[in-house]
Tab-separated table of C-alpha atoms in Angstrom:
chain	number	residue	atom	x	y	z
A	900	UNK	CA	-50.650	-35.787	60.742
A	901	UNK	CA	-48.168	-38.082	59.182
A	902	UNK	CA	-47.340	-38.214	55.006
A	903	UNK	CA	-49.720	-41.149	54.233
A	904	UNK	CA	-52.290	-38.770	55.687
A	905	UNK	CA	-51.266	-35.827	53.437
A	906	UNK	CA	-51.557	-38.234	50.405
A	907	UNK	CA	-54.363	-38.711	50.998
A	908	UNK	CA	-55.906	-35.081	52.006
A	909	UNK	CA	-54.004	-33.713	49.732
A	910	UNK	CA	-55.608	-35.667	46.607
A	911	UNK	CA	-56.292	-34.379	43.631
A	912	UNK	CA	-56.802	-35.866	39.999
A	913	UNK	CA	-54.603	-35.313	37.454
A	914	UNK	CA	-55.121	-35.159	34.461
A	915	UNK	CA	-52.256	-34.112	31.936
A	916	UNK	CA	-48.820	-35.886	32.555
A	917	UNK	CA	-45.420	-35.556	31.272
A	918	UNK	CA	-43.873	-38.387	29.026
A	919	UNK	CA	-41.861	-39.724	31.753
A	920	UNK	CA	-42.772	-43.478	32.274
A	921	UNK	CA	-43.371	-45.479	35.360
A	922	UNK	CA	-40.782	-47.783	35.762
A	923	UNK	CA	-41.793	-51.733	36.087
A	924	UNK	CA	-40.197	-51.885	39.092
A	925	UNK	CA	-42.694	-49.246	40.534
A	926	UNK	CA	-45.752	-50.004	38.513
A	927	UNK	CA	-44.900	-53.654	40.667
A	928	UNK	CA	-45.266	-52.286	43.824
A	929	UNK	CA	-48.331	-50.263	43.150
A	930	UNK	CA	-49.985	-53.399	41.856
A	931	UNK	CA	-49.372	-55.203	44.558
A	932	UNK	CA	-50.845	-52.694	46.787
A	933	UNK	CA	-53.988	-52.853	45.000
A	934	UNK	CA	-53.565	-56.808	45.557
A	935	UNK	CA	-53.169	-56.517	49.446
A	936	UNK	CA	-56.176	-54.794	49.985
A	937	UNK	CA	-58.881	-56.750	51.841
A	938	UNK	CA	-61.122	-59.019	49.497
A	939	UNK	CA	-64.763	-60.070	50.569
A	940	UNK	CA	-64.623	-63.556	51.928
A	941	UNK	CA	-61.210	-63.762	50.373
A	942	UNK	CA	-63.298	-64.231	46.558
A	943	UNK	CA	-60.564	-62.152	44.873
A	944	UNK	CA	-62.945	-61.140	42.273
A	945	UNK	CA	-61.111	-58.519	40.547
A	946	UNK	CA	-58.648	-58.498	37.335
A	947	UNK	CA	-56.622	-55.290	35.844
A	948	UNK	CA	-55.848	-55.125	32.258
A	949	UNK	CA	-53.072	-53.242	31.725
A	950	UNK	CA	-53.449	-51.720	28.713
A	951	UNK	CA	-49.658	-50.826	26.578
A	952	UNK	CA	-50.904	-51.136	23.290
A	953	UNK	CA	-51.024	-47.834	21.485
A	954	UNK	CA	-53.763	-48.461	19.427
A	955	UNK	CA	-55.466	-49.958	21.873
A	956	UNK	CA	-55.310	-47.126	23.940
A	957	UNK	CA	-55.882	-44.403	21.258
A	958	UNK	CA	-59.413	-46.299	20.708
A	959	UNK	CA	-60.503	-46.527	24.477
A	960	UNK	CA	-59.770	-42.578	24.304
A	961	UNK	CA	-62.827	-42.768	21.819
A	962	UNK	CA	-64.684	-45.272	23.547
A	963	UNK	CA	-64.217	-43.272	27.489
A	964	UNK	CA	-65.777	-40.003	25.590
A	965	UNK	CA	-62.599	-38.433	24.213
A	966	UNK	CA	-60.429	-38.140	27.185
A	967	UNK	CA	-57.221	-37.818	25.571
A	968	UNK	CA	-55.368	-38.668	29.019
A	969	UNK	CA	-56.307	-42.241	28.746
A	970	UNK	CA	-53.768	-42.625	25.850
A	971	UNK	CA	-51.282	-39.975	27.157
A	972	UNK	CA	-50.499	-41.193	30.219
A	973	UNK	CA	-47.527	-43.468	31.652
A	974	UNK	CA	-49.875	-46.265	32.700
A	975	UNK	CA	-53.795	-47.218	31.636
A	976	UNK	CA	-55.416	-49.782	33.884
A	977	UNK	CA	-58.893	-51.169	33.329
A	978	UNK	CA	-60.612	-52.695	36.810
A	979	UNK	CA	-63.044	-56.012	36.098
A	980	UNK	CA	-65.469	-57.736	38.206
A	981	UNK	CA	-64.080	-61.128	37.534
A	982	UNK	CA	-65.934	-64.364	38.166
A	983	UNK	CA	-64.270	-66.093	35.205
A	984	UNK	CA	-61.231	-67.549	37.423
A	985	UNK	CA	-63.908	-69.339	39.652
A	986	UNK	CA	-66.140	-70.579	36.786
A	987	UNK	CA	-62.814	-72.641	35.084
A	988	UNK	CA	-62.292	-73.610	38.162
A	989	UNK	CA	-65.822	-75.306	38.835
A	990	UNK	CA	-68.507	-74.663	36.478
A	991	UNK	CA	-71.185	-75.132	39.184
A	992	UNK	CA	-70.779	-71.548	40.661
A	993	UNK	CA	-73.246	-69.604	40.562
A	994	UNK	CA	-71.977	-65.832	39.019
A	995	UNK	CA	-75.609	-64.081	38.766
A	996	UNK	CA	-76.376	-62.837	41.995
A	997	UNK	CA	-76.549	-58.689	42.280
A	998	UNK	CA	-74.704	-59.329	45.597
A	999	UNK	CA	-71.780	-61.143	44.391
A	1000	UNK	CA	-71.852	-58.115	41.408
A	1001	UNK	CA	-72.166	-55.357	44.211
A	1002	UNK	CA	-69.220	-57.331	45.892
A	1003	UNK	CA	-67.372	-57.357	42.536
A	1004	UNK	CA	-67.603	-53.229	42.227
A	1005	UNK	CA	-67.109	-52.415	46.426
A	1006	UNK	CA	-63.632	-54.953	46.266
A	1007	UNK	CA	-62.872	-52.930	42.735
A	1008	UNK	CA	-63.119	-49.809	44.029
A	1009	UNK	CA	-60.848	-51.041	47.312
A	1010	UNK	CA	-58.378	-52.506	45.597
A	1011	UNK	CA	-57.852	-49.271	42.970
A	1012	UNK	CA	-57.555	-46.992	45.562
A	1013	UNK	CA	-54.846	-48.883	47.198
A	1014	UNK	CA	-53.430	-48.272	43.902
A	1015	UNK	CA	-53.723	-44.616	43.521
A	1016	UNK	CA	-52.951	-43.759	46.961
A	1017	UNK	CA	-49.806	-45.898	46.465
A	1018	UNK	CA	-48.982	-43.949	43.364
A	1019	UNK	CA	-49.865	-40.440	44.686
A	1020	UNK	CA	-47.355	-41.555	48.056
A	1021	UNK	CA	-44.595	-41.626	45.032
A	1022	UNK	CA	-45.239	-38.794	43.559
A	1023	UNK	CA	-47.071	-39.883	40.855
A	1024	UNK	CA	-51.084	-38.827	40.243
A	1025	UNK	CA	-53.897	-40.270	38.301
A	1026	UNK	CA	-57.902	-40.480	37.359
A	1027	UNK	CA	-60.761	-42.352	37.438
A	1028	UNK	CA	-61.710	-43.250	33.934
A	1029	UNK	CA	-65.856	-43.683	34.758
A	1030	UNK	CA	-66.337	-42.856	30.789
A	1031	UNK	CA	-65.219	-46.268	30.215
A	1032	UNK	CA	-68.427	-47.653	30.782
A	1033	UNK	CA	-69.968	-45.115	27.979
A	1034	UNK	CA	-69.136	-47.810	25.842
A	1035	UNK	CA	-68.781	-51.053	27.893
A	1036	UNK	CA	-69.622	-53.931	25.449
A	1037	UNK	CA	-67.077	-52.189	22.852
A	1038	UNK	CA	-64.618	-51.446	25.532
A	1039	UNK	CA	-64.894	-55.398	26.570
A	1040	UNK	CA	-64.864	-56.793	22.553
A	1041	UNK	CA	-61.292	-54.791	22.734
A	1042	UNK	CA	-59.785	-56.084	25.533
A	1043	UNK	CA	-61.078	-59.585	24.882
A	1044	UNK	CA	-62.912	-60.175	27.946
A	1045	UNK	CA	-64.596	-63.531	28.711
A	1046	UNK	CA	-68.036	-64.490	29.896
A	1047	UNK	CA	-68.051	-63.573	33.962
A	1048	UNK	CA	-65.745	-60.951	33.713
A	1049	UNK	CA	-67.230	-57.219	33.184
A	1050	UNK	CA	-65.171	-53.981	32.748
A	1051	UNK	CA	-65.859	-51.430	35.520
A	1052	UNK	CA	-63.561	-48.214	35.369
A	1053	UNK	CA	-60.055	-47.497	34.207
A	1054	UNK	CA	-57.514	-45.103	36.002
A	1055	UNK	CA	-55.056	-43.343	34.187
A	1056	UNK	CA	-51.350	-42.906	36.088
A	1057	UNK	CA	-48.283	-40.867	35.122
A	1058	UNK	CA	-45.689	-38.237	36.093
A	1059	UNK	CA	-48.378	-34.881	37.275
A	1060	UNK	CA	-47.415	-32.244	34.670
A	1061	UNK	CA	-50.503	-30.194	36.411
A	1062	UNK	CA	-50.685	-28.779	40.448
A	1063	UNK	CA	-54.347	-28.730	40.075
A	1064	UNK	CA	-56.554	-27.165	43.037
A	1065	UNK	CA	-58.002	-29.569	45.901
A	1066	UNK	CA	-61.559	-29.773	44.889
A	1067	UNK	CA	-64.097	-28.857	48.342
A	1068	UNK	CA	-66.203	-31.779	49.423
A	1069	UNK	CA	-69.404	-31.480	51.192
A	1070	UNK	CA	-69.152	-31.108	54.810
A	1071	UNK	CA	-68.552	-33.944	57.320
A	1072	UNK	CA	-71.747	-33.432	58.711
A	1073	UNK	CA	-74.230	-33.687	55.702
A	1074	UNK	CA	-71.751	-37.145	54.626
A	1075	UNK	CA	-71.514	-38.945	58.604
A	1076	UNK	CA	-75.121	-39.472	60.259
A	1077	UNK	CA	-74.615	-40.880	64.024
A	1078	UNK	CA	-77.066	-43.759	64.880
A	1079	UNK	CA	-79.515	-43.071	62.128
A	1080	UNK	CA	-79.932	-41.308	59.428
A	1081	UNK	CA	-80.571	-37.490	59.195
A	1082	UNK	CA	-81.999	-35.391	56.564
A	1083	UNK	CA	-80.185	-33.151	54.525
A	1084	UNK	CA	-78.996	-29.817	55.891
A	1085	UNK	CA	-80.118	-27.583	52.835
A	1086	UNK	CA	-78.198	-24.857	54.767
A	1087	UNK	CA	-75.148	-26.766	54.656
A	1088	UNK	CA	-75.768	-27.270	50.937
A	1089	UNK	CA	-76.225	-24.080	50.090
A	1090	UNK	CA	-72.720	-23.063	51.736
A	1091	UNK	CA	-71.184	-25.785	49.931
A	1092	UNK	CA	-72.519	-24.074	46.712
A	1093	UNK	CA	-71.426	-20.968	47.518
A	1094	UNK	CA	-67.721	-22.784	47.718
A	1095	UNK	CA	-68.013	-24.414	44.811
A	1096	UNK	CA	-69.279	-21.421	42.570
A	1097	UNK	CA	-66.028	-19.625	43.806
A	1098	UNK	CA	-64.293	-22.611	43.084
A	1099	UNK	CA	-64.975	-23.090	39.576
A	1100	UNK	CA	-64.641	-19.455	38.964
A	1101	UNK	CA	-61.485	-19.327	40.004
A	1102	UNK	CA	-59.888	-22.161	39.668
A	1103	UNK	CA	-56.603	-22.033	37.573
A	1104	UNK	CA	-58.312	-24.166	34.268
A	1105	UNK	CA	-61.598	-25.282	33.009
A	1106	UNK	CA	-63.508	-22.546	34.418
A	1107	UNK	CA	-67.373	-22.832	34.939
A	1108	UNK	CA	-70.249	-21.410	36.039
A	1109	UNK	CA	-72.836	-23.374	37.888
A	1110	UNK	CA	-73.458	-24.957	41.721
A	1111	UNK	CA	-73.385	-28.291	42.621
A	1112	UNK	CA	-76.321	-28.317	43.694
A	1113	UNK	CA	-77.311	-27.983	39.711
A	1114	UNK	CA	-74.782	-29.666	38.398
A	1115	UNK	CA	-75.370	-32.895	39.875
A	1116	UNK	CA	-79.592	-32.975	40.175
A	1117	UNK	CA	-79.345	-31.882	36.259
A	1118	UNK	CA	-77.111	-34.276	35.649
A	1119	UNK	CA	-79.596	-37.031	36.988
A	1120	UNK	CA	-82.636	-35.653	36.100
A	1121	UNK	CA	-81.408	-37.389	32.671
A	1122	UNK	CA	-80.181	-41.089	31.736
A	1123	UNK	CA	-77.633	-42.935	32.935
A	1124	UNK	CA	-76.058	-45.040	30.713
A	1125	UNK	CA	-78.985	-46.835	30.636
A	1126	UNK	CA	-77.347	-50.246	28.586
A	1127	UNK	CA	-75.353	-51.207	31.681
A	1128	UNK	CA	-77.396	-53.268	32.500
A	1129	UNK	CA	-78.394	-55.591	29.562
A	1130	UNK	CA	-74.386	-55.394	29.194
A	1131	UNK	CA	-73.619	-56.853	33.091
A	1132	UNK	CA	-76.184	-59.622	32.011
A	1133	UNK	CA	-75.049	-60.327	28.849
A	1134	UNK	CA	-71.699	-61.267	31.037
A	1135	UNK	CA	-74.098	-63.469	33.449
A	1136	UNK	CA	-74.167	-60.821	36.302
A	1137	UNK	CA	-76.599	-59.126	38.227
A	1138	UNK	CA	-79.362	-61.272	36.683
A	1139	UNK	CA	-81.106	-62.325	39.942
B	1404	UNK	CA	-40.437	-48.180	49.752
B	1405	UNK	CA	-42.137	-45.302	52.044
B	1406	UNK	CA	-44.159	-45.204	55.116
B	1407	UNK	CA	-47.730	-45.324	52.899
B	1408	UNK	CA	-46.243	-48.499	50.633
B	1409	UNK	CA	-45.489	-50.403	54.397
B	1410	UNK	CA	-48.854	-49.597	55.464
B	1411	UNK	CA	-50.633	-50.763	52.701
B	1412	UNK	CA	-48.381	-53.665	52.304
B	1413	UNK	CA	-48.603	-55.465	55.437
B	1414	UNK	CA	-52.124	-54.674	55.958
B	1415	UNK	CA	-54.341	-57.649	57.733
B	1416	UNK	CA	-57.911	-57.388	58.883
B	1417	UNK	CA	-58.082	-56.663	62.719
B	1418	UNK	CA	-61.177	-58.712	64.539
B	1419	UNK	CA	-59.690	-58.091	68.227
B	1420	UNK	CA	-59.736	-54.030	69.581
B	1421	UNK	CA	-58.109	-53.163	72.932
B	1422	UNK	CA	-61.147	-50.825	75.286
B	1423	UNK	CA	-59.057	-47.819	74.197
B	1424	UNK	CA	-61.747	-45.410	71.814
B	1425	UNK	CA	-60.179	-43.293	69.328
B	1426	UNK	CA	-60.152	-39.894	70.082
B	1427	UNK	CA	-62.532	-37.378	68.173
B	1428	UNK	CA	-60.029	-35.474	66.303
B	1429	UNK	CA	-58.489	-38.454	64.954
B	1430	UNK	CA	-61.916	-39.814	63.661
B	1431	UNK	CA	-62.653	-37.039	62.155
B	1432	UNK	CA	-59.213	-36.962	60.227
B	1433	UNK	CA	-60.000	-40.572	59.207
B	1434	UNK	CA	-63.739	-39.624	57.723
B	1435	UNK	CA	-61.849	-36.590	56.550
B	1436	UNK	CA	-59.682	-39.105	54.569
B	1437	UNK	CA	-62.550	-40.574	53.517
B	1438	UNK	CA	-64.426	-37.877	52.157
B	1439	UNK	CA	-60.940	-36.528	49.823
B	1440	UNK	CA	-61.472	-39.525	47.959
B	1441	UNK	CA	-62.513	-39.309	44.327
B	1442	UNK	CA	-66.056	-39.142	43.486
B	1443	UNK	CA	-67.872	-39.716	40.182
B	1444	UNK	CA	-68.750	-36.859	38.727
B	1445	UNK	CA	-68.692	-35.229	41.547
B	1446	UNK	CA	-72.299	-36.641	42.734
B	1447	UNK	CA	-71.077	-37.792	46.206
B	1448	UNK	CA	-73.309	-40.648	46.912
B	1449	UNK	CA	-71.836	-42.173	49.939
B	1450	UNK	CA	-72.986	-41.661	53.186
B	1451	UNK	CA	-71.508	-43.066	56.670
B	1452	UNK	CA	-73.361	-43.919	59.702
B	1453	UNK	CA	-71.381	-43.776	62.916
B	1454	UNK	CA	-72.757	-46.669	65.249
B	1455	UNK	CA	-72.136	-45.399	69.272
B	1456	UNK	CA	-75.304	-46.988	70.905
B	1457	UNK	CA	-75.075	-49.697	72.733
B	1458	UNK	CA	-77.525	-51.329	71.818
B	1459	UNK	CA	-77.749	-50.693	68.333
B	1460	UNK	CA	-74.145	-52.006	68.041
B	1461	UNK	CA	-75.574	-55.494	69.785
B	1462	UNK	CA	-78.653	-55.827	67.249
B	1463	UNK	CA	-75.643	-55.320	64.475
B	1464	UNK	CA	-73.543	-58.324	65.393
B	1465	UNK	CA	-76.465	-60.508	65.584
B	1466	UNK	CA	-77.950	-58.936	62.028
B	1467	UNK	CA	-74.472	-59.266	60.875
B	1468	UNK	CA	-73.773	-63.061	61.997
B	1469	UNK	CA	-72.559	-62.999	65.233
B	1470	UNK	CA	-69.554	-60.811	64.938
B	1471	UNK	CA	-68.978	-60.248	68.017
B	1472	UNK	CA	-66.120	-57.483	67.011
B	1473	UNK	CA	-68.727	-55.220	65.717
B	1474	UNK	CA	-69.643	-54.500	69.031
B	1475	UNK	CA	-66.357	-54.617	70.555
B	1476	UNK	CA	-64.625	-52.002	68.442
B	1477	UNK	CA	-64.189	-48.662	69.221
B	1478	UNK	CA	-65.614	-47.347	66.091
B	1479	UNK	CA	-68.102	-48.594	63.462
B	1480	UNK	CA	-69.381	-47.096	60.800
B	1481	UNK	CA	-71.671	-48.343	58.200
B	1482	UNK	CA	-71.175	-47.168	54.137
B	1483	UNK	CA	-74.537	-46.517	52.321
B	1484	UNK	CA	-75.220	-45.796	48.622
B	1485	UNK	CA	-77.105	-42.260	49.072
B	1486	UNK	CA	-78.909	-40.577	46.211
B	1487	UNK	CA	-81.680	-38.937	49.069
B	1488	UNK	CA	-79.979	-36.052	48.953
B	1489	UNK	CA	-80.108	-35.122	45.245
B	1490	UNK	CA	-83.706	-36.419	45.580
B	1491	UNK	CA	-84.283	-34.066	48.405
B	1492	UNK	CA	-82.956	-31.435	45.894
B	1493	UNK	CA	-85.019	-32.186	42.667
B	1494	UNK	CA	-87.698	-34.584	42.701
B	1495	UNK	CA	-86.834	-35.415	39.065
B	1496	UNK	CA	-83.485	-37.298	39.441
B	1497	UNK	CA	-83.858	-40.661	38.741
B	1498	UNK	CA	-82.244	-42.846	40.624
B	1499	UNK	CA	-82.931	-46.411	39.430
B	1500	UNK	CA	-80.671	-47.087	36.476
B	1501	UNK	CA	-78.510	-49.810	37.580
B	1502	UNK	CA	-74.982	-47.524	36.479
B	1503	UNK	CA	-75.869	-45.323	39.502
B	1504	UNK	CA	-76.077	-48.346	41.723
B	1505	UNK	CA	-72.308	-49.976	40.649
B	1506	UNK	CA	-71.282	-45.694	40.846
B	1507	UNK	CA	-72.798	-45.680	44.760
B	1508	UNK	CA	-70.833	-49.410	45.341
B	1509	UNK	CA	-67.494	-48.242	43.366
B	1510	UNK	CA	-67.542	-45.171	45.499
B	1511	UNK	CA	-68.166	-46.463	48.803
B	1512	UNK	CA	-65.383	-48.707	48.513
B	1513	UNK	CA	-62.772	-46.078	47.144
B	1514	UNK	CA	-64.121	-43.983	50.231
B	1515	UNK	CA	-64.096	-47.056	52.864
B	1516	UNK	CA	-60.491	-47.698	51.794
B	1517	UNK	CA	-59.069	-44.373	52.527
B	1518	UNK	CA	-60.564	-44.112	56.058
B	1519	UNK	CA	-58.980	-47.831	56.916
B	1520	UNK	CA	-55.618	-46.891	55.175
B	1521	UNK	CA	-55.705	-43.632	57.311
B	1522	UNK	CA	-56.485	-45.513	60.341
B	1523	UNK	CA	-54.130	-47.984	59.958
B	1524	UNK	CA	-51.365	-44.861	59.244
B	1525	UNK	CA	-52.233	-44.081	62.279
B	1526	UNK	CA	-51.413	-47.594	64.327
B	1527	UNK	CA	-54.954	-48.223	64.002
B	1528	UNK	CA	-56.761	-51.143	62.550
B	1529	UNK	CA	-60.030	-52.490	61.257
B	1530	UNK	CA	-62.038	-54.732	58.839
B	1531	UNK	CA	-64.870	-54.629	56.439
B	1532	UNK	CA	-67.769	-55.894	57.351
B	1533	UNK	CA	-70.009	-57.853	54.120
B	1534	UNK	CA	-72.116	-59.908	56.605
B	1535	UNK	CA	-74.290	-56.575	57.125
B	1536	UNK	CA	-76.059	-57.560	53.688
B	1537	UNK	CA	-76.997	-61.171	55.675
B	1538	UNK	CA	-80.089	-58.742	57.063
B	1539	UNK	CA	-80.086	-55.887	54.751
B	1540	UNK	CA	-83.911	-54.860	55.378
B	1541	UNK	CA	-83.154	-54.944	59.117
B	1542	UNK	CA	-80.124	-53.200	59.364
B	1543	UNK	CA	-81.524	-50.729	57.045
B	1544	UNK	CA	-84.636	-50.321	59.552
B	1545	UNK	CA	-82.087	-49.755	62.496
B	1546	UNK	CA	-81.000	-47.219	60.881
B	1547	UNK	CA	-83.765	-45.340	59.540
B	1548	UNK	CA	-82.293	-45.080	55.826
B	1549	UNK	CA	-84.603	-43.083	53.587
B	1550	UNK	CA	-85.946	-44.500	50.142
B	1551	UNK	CA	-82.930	-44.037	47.462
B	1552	UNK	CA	-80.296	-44.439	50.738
B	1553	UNK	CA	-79.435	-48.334	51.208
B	1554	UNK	CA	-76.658	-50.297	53.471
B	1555	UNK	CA	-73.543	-51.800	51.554
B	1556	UNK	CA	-70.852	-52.815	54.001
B	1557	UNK	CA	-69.572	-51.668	57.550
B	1558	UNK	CA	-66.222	-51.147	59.001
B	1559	UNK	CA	-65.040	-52.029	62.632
B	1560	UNK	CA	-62.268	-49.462	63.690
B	1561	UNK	CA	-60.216	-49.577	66.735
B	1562	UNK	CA	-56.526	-49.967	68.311
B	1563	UNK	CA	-55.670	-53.653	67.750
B	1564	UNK	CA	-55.713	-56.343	70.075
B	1565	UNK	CA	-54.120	-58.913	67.940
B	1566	UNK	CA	-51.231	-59.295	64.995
B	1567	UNK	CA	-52.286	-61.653	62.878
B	1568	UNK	CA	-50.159	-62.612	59.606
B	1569	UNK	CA	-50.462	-61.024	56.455
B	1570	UNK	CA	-52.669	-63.488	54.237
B	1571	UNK	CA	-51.182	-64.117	50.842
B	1572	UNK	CA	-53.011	-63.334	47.616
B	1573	UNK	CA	-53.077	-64.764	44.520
B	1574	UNK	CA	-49.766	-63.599	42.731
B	1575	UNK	CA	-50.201	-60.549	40.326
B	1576	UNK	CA	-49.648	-62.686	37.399
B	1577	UNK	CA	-52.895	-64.465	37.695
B	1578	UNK	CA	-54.720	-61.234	38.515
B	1579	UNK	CA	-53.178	-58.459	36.273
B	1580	UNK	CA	-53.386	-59.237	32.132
B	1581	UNK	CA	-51.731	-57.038	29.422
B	1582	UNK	CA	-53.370	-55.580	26.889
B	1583	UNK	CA	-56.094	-58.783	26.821
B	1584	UNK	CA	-57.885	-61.181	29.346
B	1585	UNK	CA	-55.769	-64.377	30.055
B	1586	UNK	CA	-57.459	-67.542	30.544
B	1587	UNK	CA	-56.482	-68.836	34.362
B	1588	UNK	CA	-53.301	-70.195	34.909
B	1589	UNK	CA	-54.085	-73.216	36.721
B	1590	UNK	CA	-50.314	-74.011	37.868
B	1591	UNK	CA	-50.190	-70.990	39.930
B	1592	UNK	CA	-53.646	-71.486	41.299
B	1593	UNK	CA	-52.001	-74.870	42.269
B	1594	UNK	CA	-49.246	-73.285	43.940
B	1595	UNK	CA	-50.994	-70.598	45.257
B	1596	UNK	CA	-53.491	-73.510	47.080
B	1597	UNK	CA	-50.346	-74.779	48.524
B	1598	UNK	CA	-49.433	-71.549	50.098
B	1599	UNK	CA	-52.858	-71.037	51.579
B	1600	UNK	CA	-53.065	-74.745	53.098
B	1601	UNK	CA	-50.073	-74.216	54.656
B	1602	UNK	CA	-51.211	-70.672	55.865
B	1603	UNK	CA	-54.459	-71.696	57.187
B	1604	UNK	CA	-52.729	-75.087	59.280
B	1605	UNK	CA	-49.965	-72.801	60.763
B	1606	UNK	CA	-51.245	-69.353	61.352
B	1607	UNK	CA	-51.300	-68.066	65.125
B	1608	UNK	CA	-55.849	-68.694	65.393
B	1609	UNK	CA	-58.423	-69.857	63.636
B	1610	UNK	CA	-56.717	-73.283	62.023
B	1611	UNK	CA	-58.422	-74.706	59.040
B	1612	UNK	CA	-58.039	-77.180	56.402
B	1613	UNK	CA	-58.760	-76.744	52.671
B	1614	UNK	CA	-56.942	-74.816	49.570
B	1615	UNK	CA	-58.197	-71.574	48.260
B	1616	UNK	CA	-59.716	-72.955	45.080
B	1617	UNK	CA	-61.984	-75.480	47.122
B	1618	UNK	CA	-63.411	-73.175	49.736
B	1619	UNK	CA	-64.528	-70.039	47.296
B	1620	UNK	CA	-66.230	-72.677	44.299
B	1621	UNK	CA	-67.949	-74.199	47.340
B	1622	UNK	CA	-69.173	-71.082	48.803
B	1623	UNK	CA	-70.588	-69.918	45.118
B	1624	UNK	CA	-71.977	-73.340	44.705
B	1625	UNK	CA	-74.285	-72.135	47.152
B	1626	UNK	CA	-77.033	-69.129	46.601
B	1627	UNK	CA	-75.194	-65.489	47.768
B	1628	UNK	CA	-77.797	-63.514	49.541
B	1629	UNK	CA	-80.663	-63.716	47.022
B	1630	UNK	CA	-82.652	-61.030	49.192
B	1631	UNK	CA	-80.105	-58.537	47.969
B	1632	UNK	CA	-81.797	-57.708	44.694
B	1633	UNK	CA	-85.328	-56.904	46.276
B	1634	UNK	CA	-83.900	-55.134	48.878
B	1635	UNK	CA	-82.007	-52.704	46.699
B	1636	UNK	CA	-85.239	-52.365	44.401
B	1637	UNK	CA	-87.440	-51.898	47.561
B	1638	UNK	CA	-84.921	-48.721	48.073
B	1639	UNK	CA	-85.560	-47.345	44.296
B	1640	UNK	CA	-82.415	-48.773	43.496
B	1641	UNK	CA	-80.510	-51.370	40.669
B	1642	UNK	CA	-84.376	-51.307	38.832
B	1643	UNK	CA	-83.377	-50.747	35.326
């Protein structure tokens, strides 16, 4: 075990933070460790906006669903799939391929993780801000994105003023399959529930009843966000 | 500046492994790692398979371009998008909406970059592996992946053989925007071309000639896997 490895096991999200801000100096470094992360075929497809304007953040707390975190914390930054650099730089490139979109959200998610497990290793904690998307074309008028570039989540990042639980994950065994894939354990799922209805119970906020088992198949059984995709063509991706 | 910042800072992709495997406990810290990472929701839709046949791991260089690395290392594993299991749970989830697709991609990457950071904590080192998608519906047959399971990227693992330099990145600037999107500042793409010439002509292997700008607007000149949207669709996936 060494501390980079207790960052990491030891993540949780947070999501109420004290006023304290990050200081450039640090906010720096954590953006640069989101920029060293490895970058398919060195494309370098992603931009942050970094989001200080007040307003500006007060209406993406709207626009993410009400999370009132996204204009309370230190720090707000907003990940893009960004093809836009490449297209001023030779308008022959071809931006519509699904794999060059999938590439686009696997480097997005790589490079922000860099940049929370940077910020956790300081002491600081943060979210994923999925709810972004909710609203994507109005979340994209706002920050005045271009054609080729496409918002994909934000992540808030501040001082914790929360020690929230460790939230379970399903076993190793149902996530890693060794040579080929195996079916699902439904034993191993049902222990998992078992966890997880003991951990909602008794968590220290935001109590709730349910598996997650339930939780999640409900969850899908419905829509989901069902415009993203006329919005990521709209922007010229994922056409093709 | 702490041990996590260094590791993340002067991370380079590793292509050469000594024979040495990694030892079972410290896998299973670094899927661990993995696995802590922040999931949407909650839904969990990554899997990992763990390559150790031998000759599974020679079909997946040629599938993957003649890598010969992905055979060499001591570990690989390969990240899937995986909504089988809350299919296996209720038949009604639907899977197809194109949101759950960029979740699955988002979320394997946030997942694949905690396992490398971890490994490289740990002395370790590794690189992604995109070329996977050059034979998606093979791979995918390798490894038996259910409908509504489909390959994204893998990840070679091992103790390195090699240091290679750190490759520079476009500066932050160019890549992080305040409050709105920036057009491109082409003076520090200039520059930046400059520093990658001179990078590629004196760095320890693999000399080549050509600035940054001129080798990615070639490479998207060009079609980027078009198979890629079929395949995903053929796996109930990105349809909507």
């Amino acid at each position: 075990m060494n501390s980079t490895l207790e960052t990491i096991l030891s993540h949780r999200s947070i999501r109420k933070f004290t006023q304290q801000p990050i200081d450039k100096p640090v906010l720096d470094v954590i953006l640069q460790a989101g920029v060293a992360a490895s970058s398919s075929s060195l494309l370098q497809v992603v931009s942050i906006i970094r989001v200080t304007e007040q307003a500006k953040r007060d209406s993406l707390v709207k626009l993410s669903g009400n999370q009132p975190y996204v204009a309370q914390a230190a720090e707000f930054l907003v990940f893009c799939i960004d093809y836009q650099r490449h297209t001023a730089l030779n308008a022959n490139v071809q931006t519509d391929y699904t794999e060059l979109g999938l590439i686009g959200a696997i480097d997005a998610g790589i490079m922000a993780q860099n940049c929370l497990v940077a910020a956790e290793s300081l002491g600081l904690g943060g979210v994923y801000i999925g709810g972004l998307r909710n609203s994507a074309e109005q979340v994209d008028a706002l920050l005045g994105l271009p054609r080729h570039c496409a918002i994909l989540f934000g992540m808030c990042l501040g001082h914790p003023d929360q020690q929230p639980e460790v939230k379970p994950r399903l076993p190793l065994d149902v996530i890693i399959h060794e040579n080929e894939y195996h079916q699902l354990d439904r034993h191993a799922v049902n222990e998992y529930d078992n966890v997880m209805i003991s951990y909602y119970a008794n968590r220290s906020t935001n109590h709730k009843a349910g598996s997650w088992s339930s939780q999640v198949t409900q969850k899908l059984e419905g829509e989901s966000r069902p415009h993203m995709l006329s919005y990521l063509n709209s922007k010229g991706l994922f056409r093709r």
